[in-house]
PDB file of C-alpha atoms in Angstrom:
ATOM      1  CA  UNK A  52      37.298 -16.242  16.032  1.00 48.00           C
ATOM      2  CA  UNK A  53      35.475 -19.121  17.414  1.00 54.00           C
ATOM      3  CA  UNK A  54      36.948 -20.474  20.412  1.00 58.00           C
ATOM      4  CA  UNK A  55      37.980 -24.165  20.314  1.00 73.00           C
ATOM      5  CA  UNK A  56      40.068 -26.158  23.462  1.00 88.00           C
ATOM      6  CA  UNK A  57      39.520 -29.933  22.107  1.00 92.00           C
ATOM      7  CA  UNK A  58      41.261 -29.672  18.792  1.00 94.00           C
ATOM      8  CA  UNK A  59      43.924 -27.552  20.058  1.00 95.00           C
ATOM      9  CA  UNK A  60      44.724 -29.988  22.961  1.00 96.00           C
ATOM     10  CA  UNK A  61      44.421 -32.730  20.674  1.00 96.00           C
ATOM     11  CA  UNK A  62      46.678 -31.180  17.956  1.00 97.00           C
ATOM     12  CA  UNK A  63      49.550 -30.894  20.823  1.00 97.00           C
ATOM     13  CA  UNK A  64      48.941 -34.209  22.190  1.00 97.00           C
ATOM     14  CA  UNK A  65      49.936 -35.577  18.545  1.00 98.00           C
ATOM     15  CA  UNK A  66      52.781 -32.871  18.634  1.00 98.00           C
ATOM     16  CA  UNK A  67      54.358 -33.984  21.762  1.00 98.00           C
ATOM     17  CA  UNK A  68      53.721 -37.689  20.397  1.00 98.00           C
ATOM     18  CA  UNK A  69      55.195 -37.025  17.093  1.00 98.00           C
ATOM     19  CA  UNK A  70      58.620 -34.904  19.368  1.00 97.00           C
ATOM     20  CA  UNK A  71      58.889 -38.123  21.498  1.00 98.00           C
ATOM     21  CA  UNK A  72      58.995 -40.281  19.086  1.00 98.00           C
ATOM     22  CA  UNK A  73      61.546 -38.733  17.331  1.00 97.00           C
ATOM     23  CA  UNK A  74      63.593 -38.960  20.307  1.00 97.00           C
ATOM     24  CA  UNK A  75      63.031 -42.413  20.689  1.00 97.00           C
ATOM     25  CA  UNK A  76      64.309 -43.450  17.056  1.00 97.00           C
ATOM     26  CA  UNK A  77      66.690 -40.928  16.356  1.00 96.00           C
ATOM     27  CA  UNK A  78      67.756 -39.053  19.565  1.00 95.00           C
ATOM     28  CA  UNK A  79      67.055 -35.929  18.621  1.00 94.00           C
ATOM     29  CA  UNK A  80      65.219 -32.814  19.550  1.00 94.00           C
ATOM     30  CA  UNK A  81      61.984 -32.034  16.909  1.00 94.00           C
ATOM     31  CA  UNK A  82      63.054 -28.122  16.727  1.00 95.00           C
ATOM     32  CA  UNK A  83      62.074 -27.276  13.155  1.00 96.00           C
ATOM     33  CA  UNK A  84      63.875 -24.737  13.031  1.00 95.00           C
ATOM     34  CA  UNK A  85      66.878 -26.758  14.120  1.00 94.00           C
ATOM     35  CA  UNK A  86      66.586 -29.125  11.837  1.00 95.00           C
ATOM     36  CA  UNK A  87      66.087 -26.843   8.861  1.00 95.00           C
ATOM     37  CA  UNK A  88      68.655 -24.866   9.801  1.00 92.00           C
ATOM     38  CA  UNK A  89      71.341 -27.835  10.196  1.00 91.00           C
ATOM     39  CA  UNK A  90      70.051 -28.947   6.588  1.00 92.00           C
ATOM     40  CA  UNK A  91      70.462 -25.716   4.590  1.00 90.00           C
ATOM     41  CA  UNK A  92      73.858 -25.147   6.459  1.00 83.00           C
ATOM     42  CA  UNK A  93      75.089 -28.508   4.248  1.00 70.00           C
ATOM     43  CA  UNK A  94      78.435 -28.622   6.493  1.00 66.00           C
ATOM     44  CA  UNK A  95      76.870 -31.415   9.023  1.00 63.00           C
ATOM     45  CA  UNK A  96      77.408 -34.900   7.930  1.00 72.00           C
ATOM     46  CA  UNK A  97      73.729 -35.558   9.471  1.00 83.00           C
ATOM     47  CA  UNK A  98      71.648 -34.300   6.522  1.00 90.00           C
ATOM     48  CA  UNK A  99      70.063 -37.292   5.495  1.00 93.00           C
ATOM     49  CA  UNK A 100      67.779 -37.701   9.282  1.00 94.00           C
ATOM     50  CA  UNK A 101      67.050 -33.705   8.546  1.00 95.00           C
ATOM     51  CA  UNK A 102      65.898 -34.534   4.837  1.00 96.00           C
ATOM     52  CA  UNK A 103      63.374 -37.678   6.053  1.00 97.00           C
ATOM     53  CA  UNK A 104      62.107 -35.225   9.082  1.00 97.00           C
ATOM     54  CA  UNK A 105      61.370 -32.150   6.820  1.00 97.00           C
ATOM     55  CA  UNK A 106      60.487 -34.060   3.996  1.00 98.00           C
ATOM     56  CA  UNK A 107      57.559 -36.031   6.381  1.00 98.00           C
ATOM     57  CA  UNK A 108      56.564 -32.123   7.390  1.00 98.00           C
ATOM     58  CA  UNK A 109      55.383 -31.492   3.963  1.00 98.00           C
ATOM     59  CA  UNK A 110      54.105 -35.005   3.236  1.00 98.00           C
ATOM     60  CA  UNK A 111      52.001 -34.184   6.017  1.00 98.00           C
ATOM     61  CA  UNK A 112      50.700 -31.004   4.648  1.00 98.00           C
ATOM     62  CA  UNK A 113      49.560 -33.081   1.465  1.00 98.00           C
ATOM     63  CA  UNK A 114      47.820 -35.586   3.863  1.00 97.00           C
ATOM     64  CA  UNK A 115      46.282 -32.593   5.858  1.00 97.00           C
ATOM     65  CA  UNK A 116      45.061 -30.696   2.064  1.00 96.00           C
ATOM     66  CA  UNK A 117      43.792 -34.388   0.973  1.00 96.00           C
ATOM     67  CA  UNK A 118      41.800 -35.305   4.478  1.00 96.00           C
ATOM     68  CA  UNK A 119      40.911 -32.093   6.096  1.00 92.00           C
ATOM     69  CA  UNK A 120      41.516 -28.849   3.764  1.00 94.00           C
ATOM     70  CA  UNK A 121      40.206 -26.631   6.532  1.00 93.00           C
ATOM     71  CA  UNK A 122      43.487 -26.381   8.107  1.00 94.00           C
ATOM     72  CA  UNK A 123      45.408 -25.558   5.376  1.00 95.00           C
ATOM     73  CA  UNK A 124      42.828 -22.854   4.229  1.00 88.00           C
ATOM     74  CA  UNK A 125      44.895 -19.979   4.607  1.00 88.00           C
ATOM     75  CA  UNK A 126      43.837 -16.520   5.218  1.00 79.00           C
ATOM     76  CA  UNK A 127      46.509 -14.854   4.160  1.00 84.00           C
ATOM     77  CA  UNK A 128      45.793 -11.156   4.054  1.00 84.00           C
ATOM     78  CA  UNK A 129      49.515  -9.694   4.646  1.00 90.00           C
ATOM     79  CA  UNK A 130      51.201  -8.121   1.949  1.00 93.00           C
ATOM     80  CA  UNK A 131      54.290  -9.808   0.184  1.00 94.00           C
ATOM     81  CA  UNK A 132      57.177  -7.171   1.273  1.00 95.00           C
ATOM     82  CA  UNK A 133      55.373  -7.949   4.880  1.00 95.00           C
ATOM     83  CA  UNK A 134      55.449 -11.702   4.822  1.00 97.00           C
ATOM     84  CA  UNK A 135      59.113 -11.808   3.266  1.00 97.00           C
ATOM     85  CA  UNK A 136      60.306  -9.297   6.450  1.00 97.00           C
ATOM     86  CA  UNK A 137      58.562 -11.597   8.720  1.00 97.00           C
ATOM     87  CA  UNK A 138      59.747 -14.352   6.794  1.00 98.00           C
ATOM     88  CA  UNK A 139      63.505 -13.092   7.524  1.00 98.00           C
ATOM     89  CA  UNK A 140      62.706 -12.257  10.975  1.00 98.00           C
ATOM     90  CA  UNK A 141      61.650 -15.587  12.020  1.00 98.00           C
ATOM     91  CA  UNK A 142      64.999 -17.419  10.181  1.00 97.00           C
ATOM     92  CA  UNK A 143      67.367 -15.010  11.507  1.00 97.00           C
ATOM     93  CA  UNK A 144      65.869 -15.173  15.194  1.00 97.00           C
ATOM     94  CA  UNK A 145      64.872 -18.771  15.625  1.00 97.00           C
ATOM     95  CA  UNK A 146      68.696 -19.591  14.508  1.00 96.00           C
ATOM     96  CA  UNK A 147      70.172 -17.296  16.626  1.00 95.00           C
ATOM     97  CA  UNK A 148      68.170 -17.702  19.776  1.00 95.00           C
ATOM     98  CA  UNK A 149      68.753 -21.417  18.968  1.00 93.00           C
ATOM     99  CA  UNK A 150      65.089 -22.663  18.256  1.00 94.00           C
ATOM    100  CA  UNK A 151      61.371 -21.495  17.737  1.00 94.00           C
ATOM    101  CA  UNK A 152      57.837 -22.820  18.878  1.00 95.00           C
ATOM    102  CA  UNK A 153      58.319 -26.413  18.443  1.00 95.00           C
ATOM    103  CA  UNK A 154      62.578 -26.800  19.696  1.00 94.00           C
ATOM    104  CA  UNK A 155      61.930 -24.606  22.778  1.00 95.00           C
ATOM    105  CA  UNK A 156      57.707 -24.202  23.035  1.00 94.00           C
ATOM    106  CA  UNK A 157      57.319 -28.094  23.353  1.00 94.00           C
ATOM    107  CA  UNK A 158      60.436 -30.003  24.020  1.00 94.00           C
ATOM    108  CA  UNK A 159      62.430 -27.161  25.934  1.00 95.00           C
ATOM    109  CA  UNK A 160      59.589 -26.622  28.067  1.00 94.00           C
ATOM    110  CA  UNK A 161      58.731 -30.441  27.648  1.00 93.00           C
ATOM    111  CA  UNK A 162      62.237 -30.554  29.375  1.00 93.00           C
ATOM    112  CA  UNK A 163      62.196 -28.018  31.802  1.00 94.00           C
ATOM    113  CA  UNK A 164      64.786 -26.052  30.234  1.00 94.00           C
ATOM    114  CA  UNK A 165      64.844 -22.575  31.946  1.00 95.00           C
ATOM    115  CA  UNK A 166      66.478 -21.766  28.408  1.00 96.00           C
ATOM    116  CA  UNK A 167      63.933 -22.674  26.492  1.00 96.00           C
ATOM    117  CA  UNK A 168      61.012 -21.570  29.125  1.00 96.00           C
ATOM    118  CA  UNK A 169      63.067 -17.651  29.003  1.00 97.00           C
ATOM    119  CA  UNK A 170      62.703 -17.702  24.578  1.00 97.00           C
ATOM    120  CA  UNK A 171      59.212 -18.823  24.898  1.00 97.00           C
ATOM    121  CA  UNK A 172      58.247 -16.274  27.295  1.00 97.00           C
ATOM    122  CA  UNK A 173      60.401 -13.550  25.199  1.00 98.00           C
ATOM    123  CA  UNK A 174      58.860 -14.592  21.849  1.00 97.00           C
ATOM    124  CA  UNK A 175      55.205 -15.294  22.986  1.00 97.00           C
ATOM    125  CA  UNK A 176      55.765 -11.384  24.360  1.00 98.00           C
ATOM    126  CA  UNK A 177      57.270  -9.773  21.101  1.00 98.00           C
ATOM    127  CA  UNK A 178      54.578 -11.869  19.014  1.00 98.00           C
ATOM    128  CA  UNK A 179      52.364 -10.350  21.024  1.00 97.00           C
ATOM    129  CA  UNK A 180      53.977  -7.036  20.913  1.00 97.00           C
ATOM    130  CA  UNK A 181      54.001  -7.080  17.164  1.00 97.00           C
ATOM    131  CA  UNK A 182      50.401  -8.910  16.432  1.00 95.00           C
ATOM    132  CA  UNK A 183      48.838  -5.550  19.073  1.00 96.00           C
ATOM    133  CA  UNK A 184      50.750  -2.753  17.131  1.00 95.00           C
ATOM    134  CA  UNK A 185      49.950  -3.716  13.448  1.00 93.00           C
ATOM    135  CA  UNK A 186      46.612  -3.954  14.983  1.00 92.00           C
ATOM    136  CA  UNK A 187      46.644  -0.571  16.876  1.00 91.00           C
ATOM    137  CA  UNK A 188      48.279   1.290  14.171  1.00 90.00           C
ATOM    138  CA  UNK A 189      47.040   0.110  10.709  1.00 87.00           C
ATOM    139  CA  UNK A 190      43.570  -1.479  11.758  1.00 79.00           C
ATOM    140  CA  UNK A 191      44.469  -4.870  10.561  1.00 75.00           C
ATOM    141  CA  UNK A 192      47.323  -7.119   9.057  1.00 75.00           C
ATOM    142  CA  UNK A 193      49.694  -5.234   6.373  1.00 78.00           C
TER     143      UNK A 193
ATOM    144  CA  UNK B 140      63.901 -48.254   8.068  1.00 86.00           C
ATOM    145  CA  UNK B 141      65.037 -45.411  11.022  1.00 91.00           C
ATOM    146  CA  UNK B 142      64.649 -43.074   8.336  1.00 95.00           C
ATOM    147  CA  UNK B 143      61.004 -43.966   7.916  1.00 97.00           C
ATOM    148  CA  UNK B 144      60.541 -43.591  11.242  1.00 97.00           C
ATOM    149  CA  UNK B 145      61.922 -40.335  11.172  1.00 97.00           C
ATOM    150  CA  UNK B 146      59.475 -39.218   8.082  1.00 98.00           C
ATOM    151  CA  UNK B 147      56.816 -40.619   9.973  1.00 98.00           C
ATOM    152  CA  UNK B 148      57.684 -38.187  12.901  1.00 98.00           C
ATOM    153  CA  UNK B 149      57.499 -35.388  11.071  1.00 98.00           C
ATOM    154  CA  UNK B 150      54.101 -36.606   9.208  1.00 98.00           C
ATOM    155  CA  UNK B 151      52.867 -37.038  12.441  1.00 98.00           C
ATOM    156  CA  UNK B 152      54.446 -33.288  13.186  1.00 98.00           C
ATOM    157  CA  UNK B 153      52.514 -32.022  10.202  1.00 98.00           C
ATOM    158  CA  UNK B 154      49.102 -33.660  11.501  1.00 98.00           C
ATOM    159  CA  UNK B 155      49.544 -31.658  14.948  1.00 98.00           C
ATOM    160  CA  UNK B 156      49.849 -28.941  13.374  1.00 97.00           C
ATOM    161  CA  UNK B 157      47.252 -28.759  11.338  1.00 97.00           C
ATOM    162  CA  UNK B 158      44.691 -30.172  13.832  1.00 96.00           C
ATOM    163  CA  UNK B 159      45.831 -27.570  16.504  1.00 96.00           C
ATOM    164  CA  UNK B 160      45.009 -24.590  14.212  1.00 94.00           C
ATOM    165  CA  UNK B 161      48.643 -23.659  14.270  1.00 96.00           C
ATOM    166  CA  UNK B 162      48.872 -23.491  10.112  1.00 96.00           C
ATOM    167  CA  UNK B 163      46.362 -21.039   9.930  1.00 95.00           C
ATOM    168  CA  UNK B 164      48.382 -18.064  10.243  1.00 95.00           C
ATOM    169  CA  UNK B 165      45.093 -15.701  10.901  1.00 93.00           C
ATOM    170  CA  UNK B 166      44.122 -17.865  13.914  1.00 93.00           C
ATOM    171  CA  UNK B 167      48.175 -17.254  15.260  1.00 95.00           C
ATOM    172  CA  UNK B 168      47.183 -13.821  14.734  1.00 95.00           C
ATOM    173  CA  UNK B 169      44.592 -13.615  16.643  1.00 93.00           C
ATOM    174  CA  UNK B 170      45.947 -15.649  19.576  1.00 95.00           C
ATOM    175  CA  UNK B 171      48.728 -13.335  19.795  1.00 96.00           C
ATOM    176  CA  UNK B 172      46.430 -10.012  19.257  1.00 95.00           C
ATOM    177  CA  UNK B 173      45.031  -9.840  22.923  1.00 94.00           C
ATOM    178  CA  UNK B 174      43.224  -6.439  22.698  1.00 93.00           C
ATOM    179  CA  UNK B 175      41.439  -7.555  19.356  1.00 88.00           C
ATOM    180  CA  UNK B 176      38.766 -10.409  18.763  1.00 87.00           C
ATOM    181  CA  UNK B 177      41.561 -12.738  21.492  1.00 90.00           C
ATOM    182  CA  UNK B 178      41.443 -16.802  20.827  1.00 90.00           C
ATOM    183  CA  UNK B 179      43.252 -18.089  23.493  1.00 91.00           C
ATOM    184  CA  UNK B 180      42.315 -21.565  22.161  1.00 91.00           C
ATOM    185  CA  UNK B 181      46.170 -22.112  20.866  1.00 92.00           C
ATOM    186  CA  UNK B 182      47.895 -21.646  24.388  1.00 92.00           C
ATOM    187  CA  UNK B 183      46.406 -25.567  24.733  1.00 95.00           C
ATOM    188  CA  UNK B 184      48.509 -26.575  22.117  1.00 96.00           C
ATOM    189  CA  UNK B 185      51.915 -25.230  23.856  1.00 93.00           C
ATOM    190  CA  UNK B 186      50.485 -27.167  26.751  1.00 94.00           C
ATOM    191  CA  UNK B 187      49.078 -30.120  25.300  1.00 96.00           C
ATOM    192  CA  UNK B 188      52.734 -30.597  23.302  1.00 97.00           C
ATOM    193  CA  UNK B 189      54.785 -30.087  26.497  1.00 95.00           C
ATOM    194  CA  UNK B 190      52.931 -31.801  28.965  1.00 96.00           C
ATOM    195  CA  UNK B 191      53.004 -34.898  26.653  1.00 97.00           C
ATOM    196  CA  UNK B 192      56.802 -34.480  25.859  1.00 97.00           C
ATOM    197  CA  UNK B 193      57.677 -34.076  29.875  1.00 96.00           C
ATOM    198  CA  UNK B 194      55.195 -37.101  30.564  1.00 96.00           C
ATOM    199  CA  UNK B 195      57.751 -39.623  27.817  1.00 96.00           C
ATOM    200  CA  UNK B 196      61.105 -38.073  27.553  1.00 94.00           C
ATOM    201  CA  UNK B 197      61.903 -39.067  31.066  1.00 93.00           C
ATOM    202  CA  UNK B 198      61.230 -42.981  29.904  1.00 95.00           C
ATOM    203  CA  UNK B 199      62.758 -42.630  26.473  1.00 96.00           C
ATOM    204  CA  UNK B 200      66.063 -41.330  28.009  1.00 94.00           C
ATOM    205  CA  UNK B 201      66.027 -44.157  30.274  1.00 94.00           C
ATOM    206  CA  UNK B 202      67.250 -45.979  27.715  1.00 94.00           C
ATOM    207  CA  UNK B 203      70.620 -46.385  26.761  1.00 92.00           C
ATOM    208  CA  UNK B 204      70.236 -44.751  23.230  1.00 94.00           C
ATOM    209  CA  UNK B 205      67.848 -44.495  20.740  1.00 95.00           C
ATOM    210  CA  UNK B 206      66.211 -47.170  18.730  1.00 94.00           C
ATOM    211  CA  UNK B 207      67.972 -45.995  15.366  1.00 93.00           C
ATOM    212  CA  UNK B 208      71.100 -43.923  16.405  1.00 92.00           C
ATOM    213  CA  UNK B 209      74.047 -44.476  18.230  1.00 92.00           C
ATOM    214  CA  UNK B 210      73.424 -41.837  21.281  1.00 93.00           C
ATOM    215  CA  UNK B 211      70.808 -39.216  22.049  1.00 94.00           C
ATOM    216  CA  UNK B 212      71.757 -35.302  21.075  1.00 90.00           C
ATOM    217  CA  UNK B 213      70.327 -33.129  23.392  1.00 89.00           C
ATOM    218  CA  UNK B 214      71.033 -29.228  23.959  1.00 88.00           C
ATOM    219  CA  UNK B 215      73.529 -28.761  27.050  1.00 86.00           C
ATOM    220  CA  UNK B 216      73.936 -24.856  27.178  1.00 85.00           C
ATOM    221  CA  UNK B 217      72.283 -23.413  30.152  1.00 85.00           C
ATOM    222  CA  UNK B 218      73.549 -19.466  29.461  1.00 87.00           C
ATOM    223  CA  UNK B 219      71.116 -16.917  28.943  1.00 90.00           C
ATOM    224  CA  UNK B 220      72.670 -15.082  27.088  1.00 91.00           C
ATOM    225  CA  UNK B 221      72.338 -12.026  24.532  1.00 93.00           C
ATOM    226  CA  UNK B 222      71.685 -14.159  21.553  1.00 93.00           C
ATOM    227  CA  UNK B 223      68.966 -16.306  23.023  1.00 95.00           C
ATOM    228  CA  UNK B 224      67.397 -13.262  23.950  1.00 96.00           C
ATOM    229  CA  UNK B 225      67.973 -10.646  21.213  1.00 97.00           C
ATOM    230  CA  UNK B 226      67.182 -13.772  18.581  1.00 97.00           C
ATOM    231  CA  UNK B 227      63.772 -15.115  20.546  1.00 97.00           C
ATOM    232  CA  UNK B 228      62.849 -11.097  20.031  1.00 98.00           C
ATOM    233  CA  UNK B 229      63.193 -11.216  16.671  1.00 98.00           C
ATOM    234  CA  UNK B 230      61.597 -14.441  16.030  1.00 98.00           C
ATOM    235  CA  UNK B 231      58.148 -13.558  17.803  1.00 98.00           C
ATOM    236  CA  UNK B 232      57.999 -10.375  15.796  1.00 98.00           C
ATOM    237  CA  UNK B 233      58.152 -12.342  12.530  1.00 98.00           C
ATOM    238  CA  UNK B 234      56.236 -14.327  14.212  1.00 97.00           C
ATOM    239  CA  UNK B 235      53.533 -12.295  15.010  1.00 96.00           C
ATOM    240  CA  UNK B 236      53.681 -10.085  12.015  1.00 96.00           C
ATOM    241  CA  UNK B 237      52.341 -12.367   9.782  1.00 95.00           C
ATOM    242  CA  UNK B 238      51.448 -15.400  11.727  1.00 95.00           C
ATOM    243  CA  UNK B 239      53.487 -18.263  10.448  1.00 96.00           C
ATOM    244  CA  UNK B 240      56.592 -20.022  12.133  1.00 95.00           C
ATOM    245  CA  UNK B 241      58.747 -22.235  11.106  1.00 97.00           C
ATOM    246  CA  UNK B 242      56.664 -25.958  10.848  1.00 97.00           C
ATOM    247  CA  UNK B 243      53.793 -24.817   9.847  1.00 97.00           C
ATOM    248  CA  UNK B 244      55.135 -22.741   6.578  1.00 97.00           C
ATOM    249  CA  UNK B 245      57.202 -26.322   5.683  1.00 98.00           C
ATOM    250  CA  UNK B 246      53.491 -28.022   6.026  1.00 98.00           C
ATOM    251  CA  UNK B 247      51.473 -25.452   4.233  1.00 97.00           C
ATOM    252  CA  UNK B 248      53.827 -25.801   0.954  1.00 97.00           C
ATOM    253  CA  UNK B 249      51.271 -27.682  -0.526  1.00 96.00           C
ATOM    254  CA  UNK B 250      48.972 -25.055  -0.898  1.00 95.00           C
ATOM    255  CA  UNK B 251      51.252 -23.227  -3.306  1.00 94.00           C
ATOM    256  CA  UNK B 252      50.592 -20.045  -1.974  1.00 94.00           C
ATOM    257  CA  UNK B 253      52.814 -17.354  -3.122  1.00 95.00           C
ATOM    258  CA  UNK B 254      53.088 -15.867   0.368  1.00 95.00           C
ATOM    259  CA  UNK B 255      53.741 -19.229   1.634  1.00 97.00           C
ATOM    260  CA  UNK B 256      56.844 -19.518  -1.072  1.00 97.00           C
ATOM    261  CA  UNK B 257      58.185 -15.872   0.037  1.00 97.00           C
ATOM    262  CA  UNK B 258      58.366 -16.435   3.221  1.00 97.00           C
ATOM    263  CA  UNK B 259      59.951 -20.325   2.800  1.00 98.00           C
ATOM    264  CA  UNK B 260      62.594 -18.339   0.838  1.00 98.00           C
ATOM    265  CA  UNK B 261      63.135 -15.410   3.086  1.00 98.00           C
ATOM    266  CA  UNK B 262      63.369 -17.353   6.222  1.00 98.00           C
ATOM    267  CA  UNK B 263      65.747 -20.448   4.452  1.00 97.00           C
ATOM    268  CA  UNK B 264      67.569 -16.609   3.046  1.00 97.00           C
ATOM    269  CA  UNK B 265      67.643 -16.091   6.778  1.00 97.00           C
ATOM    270  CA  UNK B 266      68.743 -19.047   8.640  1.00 96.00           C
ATOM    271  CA  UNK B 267      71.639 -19.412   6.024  1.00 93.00           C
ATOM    272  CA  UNK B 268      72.839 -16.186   6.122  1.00 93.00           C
ATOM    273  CA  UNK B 269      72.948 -16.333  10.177  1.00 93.00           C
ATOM    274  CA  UNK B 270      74.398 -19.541   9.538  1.00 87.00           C
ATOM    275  CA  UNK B 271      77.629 -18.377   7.418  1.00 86.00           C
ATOM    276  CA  UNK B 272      77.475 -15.340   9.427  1.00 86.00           C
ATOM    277  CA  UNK B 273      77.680 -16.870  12.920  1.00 83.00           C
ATOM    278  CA  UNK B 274      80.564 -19.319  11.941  1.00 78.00           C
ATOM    279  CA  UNK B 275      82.571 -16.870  10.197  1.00 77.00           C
ATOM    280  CA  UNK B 276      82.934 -14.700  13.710  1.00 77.00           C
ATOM    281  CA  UNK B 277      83.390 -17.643  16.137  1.00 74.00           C
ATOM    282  CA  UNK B 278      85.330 -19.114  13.883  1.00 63.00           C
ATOM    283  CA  UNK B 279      83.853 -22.610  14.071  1.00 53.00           C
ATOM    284  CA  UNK B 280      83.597 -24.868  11.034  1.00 49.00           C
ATOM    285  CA  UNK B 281      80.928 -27.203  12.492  1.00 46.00           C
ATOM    286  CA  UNK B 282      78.066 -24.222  12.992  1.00 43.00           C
ATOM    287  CA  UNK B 283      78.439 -24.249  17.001  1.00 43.00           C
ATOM    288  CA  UNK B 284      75.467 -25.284  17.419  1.00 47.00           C
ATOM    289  CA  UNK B 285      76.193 -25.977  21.505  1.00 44.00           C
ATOM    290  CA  UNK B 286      74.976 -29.508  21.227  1.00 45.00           C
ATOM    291  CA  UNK B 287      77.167 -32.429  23.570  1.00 42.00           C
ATOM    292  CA  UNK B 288      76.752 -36.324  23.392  1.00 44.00           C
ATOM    293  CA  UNK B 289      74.840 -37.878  25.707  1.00 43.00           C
ATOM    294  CA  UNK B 290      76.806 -41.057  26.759  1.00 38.00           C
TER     295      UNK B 290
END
């Protein structure tokens, strides 16, 4: 694939932006993961912040499809049985291991938690892992 | 009106996203594939996202709370322990099995895809059932999710 470093920095700039400045109204770390996992639990009294953030998230992704569809062309070539493991995968471990990309990739790190620098490092490898052997073994996504 | 703010956040969130490249799960993919056709291009978005966050948390918690909530909630555990490490495993294989985590699946619901809606539902299937699962042995009704008060 093409090789791209301004829309990539850009993209995280906004990220960042968008994780500070839910810190600055509402305290809180943006760990989707978190967040969605706090809301779907339904025993926190706090549900209602959760709802606004995740419901934003996909208002987003309708602002994204209307302005630019190119980022929400998806490629998807991996089989359903595939995607459903993965999707379990990624539930199960971002809740236990107490975040994913965006809790510990940009405001752990953001924070200089060793924490969160240790998970990134640890998925980052096991993505990486996984991505090389699918690759190495079937020739492609399955 | 903080609630507004907070939907704005994550519209904002969303735009990142989807400028960075991080939606399209085939571009993850072939970050995270380093002996195929590597893009390195999405490390800059780990680095653009941090080194803005480090640059304006440090102000933001200079104040005494936050515009819309009576204190900031930050994580206060410092362990590494077994489940930090055994569940970051299993995230990055998901992760780089198919490609998506968890943001950018919630922003690509739009599309309508029917991968996109299998794995919504596995991984909500999977964060709930760690959920139940997790208080049920520690015995904690609130979730334990090892957050303190700040101030």
């Amino acid at each position: 694939m093409e090789f791209t470093l301004i829309k990539p920095l850009f993209g995280g700039f906004l990220l960042g932006l968008a994780a500070l400045s839910l810190l600055f109204f509402n305290g809180r770390v943006a760990g989707v993961s978190g967040i969605l996992g706090g809301f779907l639990s339904f025993r926190k009294r706090d549900t209602l912040w959760r709802f606004a953030f995740l419901t934003g998230l996909v208002a987003g992704g309708v602002l994204l499809l209307a302005t630019c569809p190119e980022t929400l062309d998806l490629n998807l070539k991996s089989s359903p049985p595939a995607v459903m493991l993965a999707g379990l995968l990624v539930g199960i471990g971002s809740r236990m291991g107490s975040g994913c990309t965006s809790g510990h990739g940009i405001c752990g790190i953001g924070r200089l938690s060793q924490r969160s620098m240790i998970a990134a490092v640890i998925f980052l490898s096991s993505g990486i892992a996984a991505a090389v052997s699918i690759d190495l073994v079937f020739g492609g996504l399955i | 009106m903080g609630l507004l703010m907070i939907f704005l956040s994550g519209v904002l969130f969303a735009l990142g996203l989807g400028i960075s490249g991080m939606t399209q799960p085939e571009k993850v993919v072939s970050f995270l594939n380093v002996v195929g056709d590597w893009d390195p291009s999405l490390i800059f978005v780990m680095l653009g996202a941090s080194m803005t966050y480090l640059t304006g948390y440090v102000f933001i918690l200079k104040r005494s709370k936050p515009a819309f909530a009576r204190s900031f909630t930050l994580p206060t555990s410092r362990d590494i322990d077994r489940p930090l490490v055994f569940g970051s495993l299993l995230f990055g294989l998901g992760w780089g099995l198919v490609g998506f985590c968890p943001g950018p699946a919630l922003v690509a619901l739009v599309t309508g895809y029917d991968s996109v809606l299998i794995f919504l539902l596995a991984m909500g299937f999977g964060m709930y059932s760690f959920e139940v699962l997790d208080s049920r042995l520690k015995g904690d009704p609130d979730g334990g999710a090892g957050l303190i008060i700040k101030r």
